[in-house]
XYZ file of C-alpha atoms in Angstrom:
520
model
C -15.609 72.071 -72.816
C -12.663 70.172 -73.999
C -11.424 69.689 -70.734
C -14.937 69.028 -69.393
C -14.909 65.929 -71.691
C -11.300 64.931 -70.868
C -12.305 64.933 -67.205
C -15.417 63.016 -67.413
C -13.853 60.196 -69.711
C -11.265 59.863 -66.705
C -14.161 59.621 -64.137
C -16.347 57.581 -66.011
C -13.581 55.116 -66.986
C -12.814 54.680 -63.281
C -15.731 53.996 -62.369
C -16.391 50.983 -64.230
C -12.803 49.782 -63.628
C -13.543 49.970 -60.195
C -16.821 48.511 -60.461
C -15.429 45.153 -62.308
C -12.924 44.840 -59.898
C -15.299 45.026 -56.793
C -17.262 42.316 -58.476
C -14.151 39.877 -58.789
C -13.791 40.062 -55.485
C -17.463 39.615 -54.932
C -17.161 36.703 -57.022
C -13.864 35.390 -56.508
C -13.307 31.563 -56.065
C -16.429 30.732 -56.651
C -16.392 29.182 -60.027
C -17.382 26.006 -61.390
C -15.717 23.770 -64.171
C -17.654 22.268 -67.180
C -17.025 18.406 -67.371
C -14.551 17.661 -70.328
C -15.881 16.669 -73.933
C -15.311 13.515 -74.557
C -16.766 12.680 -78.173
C -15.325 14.339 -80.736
C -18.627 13.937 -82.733
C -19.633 17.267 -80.621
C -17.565 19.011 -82.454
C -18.582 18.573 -85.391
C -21.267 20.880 -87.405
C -24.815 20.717 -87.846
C -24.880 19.961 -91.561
C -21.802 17.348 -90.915
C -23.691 15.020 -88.674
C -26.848 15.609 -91.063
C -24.399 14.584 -93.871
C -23.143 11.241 -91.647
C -27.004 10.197 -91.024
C -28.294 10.297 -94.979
C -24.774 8.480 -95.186
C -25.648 5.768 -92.444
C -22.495 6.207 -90.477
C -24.373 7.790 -87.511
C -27.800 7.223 -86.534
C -29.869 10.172 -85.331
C -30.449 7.914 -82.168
C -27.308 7.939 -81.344
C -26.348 11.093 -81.643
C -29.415 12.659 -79.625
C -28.495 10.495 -76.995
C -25.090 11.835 -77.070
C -26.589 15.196 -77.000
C -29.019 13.839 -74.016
C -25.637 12.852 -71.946
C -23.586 16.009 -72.592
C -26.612 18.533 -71.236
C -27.170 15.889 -68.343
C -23.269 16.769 -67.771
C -23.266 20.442 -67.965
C -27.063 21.958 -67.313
C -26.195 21.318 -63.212
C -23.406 23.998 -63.970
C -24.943 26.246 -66.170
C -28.496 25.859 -65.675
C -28.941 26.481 -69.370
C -31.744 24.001 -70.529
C -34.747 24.312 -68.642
C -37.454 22.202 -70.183
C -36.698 18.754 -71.575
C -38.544 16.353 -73.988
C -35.815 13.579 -74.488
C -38.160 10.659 -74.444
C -40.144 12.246 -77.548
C -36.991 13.167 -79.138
C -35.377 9.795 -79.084
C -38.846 8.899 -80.917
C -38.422 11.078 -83.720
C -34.493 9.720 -84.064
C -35.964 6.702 -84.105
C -38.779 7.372 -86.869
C -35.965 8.982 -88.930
C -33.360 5.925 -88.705
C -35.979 3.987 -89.687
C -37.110 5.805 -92.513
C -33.486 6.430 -93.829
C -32.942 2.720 -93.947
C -36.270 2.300 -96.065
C -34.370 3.901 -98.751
C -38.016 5.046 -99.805
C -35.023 8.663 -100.961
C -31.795 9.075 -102.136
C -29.011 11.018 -100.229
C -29.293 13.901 -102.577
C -33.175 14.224 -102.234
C -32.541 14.132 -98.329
C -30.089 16.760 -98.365
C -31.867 19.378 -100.731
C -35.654 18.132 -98.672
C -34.323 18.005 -95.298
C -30.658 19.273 -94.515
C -30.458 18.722 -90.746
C -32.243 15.154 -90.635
C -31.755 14.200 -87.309
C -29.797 16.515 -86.207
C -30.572 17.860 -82.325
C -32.212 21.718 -81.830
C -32.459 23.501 -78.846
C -34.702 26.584 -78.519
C -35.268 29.658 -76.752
C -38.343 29.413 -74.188
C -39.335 32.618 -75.622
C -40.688 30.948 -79.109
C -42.895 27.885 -78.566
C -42.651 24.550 -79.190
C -45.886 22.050 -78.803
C -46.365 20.725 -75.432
C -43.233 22.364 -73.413
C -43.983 24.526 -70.642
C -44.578 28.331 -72.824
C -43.388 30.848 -69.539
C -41.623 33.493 -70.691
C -40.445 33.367 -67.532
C -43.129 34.637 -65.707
C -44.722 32.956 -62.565
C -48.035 33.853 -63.609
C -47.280 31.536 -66.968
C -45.659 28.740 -65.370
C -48.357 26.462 -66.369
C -48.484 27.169 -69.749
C -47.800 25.408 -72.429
C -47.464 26.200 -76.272
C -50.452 24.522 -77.983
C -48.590 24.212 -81.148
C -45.036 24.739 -82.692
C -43.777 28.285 -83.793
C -43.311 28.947 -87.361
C -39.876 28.859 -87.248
C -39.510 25.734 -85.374
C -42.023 24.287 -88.161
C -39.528 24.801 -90.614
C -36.651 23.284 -88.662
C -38.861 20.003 -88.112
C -39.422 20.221 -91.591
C -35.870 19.962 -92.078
C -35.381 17.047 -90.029
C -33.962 18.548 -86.809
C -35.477 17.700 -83.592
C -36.185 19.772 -81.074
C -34.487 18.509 -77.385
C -34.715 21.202 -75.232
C -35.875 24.957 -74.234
C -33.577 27.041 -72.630
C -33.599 29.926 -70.562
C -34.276 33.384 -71.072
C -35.409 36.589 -69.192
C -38.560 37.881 -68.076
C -40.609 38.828 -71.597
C -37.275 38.950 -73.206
C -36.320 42.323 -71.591
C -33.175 42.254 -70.147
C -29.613 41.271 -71.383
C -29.199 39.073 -68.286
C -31.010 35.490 -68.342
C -32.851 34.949 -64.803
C -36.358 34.947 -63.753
C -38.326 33.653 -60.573
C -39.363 30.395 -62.917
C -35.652 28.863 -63.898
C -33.303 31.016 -61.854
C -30.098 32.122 -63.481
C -28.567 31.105 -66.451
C -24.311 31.127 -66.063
C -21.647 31.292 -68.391
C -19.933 28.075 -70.020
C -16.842 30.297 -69.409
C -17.104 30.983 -66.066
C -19.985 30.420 -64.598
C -19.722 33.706 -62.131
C -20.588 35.464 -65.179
C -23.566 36.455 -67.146
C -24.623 34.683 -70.031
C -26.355 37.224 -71.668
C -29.800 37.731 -72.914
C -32.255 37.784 -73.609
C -31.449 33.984 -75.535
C -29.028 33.585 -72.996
C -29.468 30.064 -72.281
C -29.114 29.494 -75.819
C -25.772 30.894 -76.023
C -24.571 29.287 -72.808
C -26.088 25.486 -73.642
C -24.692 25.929 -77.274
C -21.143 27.244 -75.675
C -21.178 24.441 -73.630
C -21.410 22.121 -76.448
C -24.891 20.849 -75.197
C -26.516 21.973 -78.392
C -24.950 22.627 -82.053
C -27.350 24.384 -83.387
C -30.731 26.634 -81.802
C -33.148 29.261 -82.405
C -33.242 32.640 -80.675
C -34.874 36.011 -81.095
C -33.756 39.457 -80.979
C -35.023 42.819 -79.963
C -32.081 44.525 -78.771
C -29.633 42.042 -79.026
C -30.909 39.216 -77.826
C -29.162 36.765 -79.990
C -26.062 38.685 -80.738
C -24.863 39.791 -77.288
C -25.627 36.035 -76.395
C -23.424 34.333 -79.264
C -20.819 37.223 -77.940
C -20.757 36.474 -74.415
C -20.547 32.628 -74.806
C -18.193 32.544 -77.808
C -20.538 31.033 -80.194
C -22.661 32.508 -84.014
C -25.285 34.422 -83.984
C -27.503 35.699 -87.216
C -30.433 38.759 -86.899
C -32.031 38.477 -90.055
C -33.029 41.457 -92.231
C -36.811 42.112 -90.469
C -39.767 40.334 -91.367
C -37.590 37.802 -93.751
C -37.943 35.514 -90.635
C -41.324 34.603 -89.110
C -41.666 36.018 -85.605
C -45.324 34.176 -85.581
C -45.092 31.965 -82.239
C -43.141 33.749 -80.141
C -43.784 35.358 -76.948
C -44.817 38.158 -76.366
C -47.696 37.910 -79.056
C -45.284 40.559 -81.994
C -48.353 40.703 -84.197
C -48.688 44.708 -84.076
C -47.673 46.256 -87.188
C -44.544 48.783 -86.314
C -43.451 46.485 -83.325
C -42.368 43.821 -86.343
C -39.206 45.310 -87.627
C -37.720 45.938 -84.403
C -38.049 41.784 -83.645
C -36.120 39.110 -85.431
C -36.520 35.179 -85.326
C -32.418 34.291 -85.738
C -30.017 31.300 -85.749
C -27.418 30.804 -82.611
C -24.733 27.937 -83.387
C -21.201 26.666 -82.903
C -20.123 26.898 -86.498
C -20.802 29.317 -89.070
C -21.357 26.735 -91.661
C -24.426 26.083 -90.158
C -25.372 29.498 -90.294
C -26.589 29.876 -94.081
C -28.331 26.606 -93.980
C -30.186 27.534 -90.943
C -31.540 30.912 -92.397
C -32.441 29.225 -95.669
C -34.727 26.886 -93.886
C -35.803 29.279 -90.946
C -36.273 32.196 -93.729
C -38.879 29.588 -95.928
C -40.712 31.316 -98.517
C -39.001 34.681 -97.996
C -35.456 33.166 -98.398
C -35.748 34.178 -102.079
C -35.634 37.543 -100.796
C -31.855 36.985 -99.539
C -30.710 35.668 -103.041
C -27.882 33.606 -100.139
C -26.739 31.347 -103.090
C -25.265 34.231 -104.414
C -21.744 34.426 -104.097
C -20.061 36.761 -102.224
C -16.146 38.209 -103.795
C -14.994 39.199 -100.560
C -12.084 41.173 -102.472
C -14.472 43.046 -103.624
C -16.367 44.294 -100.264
C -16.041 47.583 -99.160
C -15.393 47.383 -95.300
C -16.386 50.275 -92.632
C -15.866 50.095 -89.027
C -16.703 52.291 -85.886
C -14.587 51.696 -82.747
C -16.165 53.289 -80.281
C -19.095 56.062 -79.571
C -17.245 58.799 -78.205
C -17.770 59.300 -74.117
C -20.807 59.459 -72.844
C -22.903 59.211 -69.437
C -24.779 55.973 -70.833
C -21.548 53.667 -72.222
C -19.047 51.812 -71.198
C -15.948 52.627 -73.576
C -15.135 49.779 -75.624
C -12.204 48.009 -73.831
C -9.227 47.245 -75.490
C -9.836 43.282 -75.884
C -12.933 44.092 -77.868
C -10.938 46.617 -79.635
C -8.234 44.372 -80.952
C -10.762 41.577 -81.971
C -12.285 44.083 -84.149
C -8.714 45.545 -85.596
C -7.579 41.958 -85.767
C -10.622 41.495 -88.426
C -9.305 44.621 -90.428
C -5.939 43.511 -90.404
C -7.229 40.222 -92.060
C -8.865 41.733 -94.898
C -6.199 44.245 -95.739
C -2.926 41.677 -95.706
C -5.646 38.819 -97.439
C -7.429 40.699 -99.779
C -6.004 44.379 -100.192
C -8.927 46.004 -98.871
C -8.521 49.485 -97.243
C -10.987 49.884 -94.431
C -12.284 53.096 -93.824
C -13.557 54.607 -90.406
C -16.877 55.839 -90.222
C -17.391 58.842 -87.890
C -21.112 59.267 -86.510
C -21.402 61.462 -84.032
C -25.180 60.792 -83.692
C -24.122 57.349 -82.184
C -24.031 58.860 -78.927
C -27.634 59.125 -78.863
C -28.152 55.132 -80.310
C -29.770 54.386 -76.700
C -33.021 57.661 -77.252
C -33.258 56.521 -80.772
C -33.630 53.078 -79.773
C -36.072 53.805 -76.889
C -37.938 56.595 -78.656
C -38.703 54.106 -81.787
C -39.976 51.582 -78.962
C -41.904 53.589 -77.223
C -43.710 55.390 -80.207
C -45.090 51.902 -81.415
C -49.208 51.426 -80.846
C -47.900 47.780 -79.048
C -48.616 47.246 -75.809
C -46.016 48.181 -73.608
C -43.395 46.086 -71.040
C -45.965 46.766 -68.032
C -48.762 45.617 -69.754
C -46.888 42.779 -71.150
C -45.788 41.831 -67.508
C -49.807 41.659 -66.520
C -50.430 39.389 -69.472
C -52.589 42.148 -71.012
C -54.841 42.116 -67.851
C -54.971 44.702 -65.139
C -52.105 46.537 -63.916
C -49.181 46.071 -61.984
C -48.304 48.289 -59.183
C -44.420 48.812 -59.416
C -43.934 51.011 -56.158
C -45.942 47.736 -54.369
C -43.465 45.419 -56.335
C -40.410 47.129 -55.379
C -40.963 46.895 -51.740
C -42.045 43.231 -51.852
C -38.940 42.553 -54.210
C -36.781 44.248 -51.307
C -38.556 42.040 -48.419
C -37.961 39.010 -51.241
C -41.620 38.647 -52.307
C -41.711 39.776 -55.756
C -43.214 38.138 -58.619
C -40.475 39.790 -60.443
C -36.534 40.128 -60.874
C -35.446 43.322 -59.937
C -34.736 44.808 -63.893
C -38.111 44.120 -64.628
C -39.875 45.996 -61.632
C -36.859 48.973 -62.273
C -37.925 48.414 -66.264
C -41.479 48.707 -65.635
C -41.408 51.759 -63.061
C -39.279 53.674 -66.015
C -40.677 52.931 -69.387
C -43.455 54.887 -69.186
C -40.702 57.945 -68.663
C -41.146 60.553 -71.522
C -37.876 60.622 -73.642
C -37.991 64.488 -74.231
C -37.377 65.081 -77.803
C -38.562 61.395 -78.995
C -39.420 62.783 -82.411
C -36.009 64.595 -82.565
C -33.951 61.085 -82.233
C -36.730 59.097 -84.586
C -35.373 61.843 -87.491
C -31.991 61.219 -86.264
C -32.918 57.396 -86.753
C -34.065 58.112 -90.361
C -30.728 60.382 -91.330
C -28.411 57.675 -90.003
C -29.944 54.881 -91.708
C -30.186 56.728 -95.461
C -26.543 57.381 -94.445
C -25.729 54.558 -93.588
C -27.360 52.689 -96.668
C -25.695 54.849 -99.034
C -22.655 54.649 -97.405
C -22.375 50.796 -97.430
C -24.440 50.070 -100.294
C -24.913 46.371 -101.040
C -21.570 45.713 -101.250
C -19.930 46.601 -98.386
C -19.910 45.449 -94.471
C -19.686 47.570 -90.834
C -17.456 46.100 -88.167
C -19.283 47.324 -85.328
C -18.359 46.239 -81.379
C -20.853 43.888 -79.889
C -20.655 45.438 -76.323
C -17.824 47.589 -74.519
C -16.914 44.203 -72.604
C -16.325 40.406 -72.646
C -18.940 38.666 -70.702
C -19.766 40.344 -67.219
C -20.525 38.893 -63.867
C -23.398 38.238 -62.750
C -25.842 41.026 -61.788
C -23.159 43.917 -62.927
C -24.941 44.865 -65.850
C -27.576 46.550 -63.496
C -24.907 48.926 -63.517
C -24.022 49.261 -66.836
C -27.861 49.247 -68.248
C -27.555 50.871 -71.755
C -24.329 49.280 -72.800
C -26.940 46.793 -74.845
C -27.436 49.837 -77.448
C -24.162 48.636 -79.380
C -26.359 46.304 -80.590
C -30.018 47.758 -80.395
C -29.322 50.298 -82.538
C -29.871 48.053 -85.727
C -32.957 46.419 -84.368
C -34.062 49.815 -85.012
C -32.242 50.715 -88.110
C -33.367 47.244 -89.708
C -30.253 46.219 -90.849
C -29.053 42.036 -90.829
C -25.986 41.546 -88.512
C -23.679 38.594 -87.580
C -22.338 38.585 -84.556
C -18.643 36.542 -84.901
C -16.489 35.259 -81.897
C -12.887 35.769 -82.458
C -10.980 33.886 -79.787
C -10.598 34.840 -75.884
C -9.583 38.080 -74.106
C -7.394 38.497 -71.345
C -9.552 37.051 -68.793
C -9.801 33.886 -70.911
C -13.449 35.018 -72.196
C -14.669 35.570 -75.523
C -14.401 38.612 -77.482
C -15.597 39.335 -80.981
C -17.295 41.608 -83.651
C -20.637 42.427 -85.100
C -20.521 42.277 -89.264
C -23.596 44.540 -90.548
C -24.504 44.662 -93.799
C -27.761 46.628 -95.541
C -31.264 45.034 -95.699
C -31.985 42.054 -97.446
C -28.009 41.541 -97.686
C -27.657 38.929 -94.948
C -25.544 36.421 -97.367
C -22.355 39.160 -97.511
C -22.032 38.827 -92.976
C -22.670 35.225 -93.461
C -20.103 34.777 -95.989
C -17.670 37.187 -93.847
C -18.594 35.333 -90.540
C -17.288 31.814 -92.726
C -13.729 33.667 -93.951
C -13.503 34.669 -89.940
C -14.118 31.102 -88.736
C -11.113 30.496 -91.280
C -8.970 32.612 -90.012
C -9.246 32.938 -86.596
C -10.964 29.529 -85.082
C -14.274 30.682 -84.493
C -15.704 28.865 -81.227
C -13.697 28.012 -78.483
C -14.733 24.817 -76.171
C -14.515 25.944 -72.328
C -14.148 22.518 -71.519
C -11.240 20.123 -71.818
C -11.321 18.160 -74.805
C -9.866 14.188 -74.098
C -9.441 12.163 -77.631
């Protein structure tokens, strides 16, 4: 059996490498460059340019306008930001200039009231925001628009930020690639012949590109974090239900789907990332106790490296291995932690667990989703008119909604499997420790190649499922010059020890990385 498994790690391995190399030939040549930065004010955090506009040395104007030019610059490569309400936006700047030259509050009321006044947001097209076009990119939605703003983007209004843009995402928020029949495809600020992720993908790619600082995102398998991975930027999942999902699309009202969906920060800087949850959290951020602080001498640090071979995975590639070791290095030489390896054997089944929790909820289902809860779609019919290039659909979807109604034989077996990994987990841990946990087996791949690699996104579905709060934290570039990085997971209702951990790795090792020139 031994040699069975020796054999088929060989195999499987060379299959992928030969896979990635067929698609850099595919794609070779063929990429496009972002234009450089040239403002060094978009570099700067969210909470510093909130600080400069209570100060009056930058006016909110201003500084949406500069956000205005730089997504004029790089949306034609990236095709990021797909709805646009600039003209309103420079309105609200205005309205808050005005109101912080009334001196009607002081700089200290401003900052504990509303601590990203003026500050730009961008926001996944997945979670509405009143008046823009509410698709989730489907062509049967593509007149829609929200009739009012979601909960979360409430409280980031509330805080003074102003929304500029929605970005792209894929269809119903399915797929870790972000393209639909309504925007097209979403590239990477990177290189643009690869995939930006999703299902916040445009997010991550806009906010990459340095065309938004800070935005909102959701998560059901990954959605934010393989996102923030892929284009080198911070990404937050909340502990479930700490976070309003109310607003976003599809309708997550129905009771078990809940705590498998989390409303989540994306941003450049992981300063911002606290601040963010603490507004985006709003009554419920008591729960998180985040002024706490955190003695990161005194964490207890666990890390998994890979899930042992199987048919479904890619095996984590050496770049994404040496961001994570690069992490435990850190905290051993800084703060004389020994890290301890965690072996979990069930891993190997993190897809079925993930899948069998999904499918055992009373919600209604991708397909019916897809049909907007009306009729049904016939996916044999869609396949064929997807082949002939007539499909209301990309081609995951149709593939997505011809398989999910598959029985996973054993379901209840891998939802008690589910339930022994998380009490072992939770002990394990406790609420003083962290998990370094790979993101995905790979940097960002090209475009369309993740057809081939479908269940790699379980490296980070399997704690939609288990409910825990994870940061996902870039750590420089790999080898082909994209970013790599690490998940930090932490317990429930303990998301203030990976935000403090996702600050000391900004420290250390530079957090984001522009992809474009920077000319001072």
């Amino acid at each position: 059996m031994k040699l069975f498994w020796k054999a088929f790690s060989v195999i499987h391995r060379l299959f992928d490498i030969v896979l990635h190399f067929l698609f850099k030939i595919t794609y070779f040549g063929k990429r496009d460059e972002l234009p450089p930065i040239n403002n060094l004010l978009l570099l700067e955090p969210a909470t510093n340019l909130a600080t400069k506009i209570r100060k009056k040395k930058l006016k909110s104007v201003d500084l949406v306008n500069l956000y205005i030019s730089r997504i004029q610059e790089v949306n034609p490569c990236i095709n990021a930001a797909v709805n646009f309400r600039f003209e309103k936006a420079l309105e609200e700047a205005q309205l808050i200039d005005e109101f912080i030259a009334s001196d009607q509050k002081t700089e200290e009321e401003l900052e504990r009231d509303k601590p990203f006044l003026g500050v730009p947001l961008s926001v996944k097209e997945l979670i509405a925001v009143e008046g823009m076009p509410f698709t989730a990119g489907l062509v049967s939605r593509k007149n829609v628009r929200a009739p009012c703003n979601a909960e979360t983007v409430k409280l980031m209004k509330a805080a003074g930020a102003i929304p500029l843009v929605t970005t792209n995402v894929s269809e119903l928020g399915m797929w870790y690639e972000s393209y639909n029949r309504v925007y097209g495809r979403t590239c990477n600020p990177y290189d643009t012949n690869r995939s930006p992720g999703g299902s916040s993908g445009g997010e991550g790619s806009l906010i990459g590109a340095a065309g938004s600082v800070i935005g909102i995102g959701s998560d059901i398998g990954g959605s934010i974090r393989i996102p923030a991975l892929f284009n080198g930027v911070f990404g937050h999942k909340p502990t479930p239900e700490v976070v309003s999902n109310y607003g976003s699309y599809p309708p997550s009202g129905e009771r078990e789907f809940v705590p498998c969906l989390s409303v989540g920060p994306l941003c450049r800087y992981a300063t911002d990332l606290t601040p963010m949850t603490k507004v985006m959290a709003g009554k419920n951020a008591a729960l998180l106790n985040l002024e706490l602080p955190v003695k990161l001498r005194e964490l207890k640090i666990y890390y998994v490296e890979d899930v042992g071979n199987h048919v479904l995975f890619t095996k984590v590639e050496p770049d994404m291995l040496n961001a994570l070791h690069k992490v435990l290095n850190h905290f051993t030489n800084a703060y004389k932690i020994v890290p301890k390896k965690l072996e979990l054997p069930t891993l190997k089944y993190m897809y079925l667990m993930w899948a069998s929790f999904l499918s055992n909820c009373k919600a209604p289902t991708f397909s019916d989703e897809l049909a907007e809860r009306k009729g049904t779609i016939h996916f044999k019919l869609e396949l064929l008119q997807w082949v002939l290039g007539q499909s209301r659909f990309t081609f995951p979807a149709v593939i997505l909604g011809m398989t999910e109604k598959t029985v996973i034989e054993g379901s209840h077996k891998y939802l008690r499997m589910l339930e022994d990994l998380k009490r072992e987990l939770i002990k394990t841990i406790g609420d003083d420790g962290i998990l370094l946990f790979p993101t995905h087996p790979t940097a960002a791949p090209h475009h369309n190649e993740a057809i081939f690699r479908p269940f790699n996104f379980s490296y980070t579905a399997i704690f939609n499922v288990l409910g825990f709060p994870v940061t996902q934290c870039p750590l420089g570039l790999g080898k082909e010059n994209l970013p790599v990085g690490v998940q930090v997971v932490a317990t429930p209702y303990n998301d203030r020890i990976t935000l403090a951990a996702a600050v000391e790795l900004e420290k250390v090792f530079g957090g984001w990385i522009s992809p474009s020139k920077i000319v001072e």
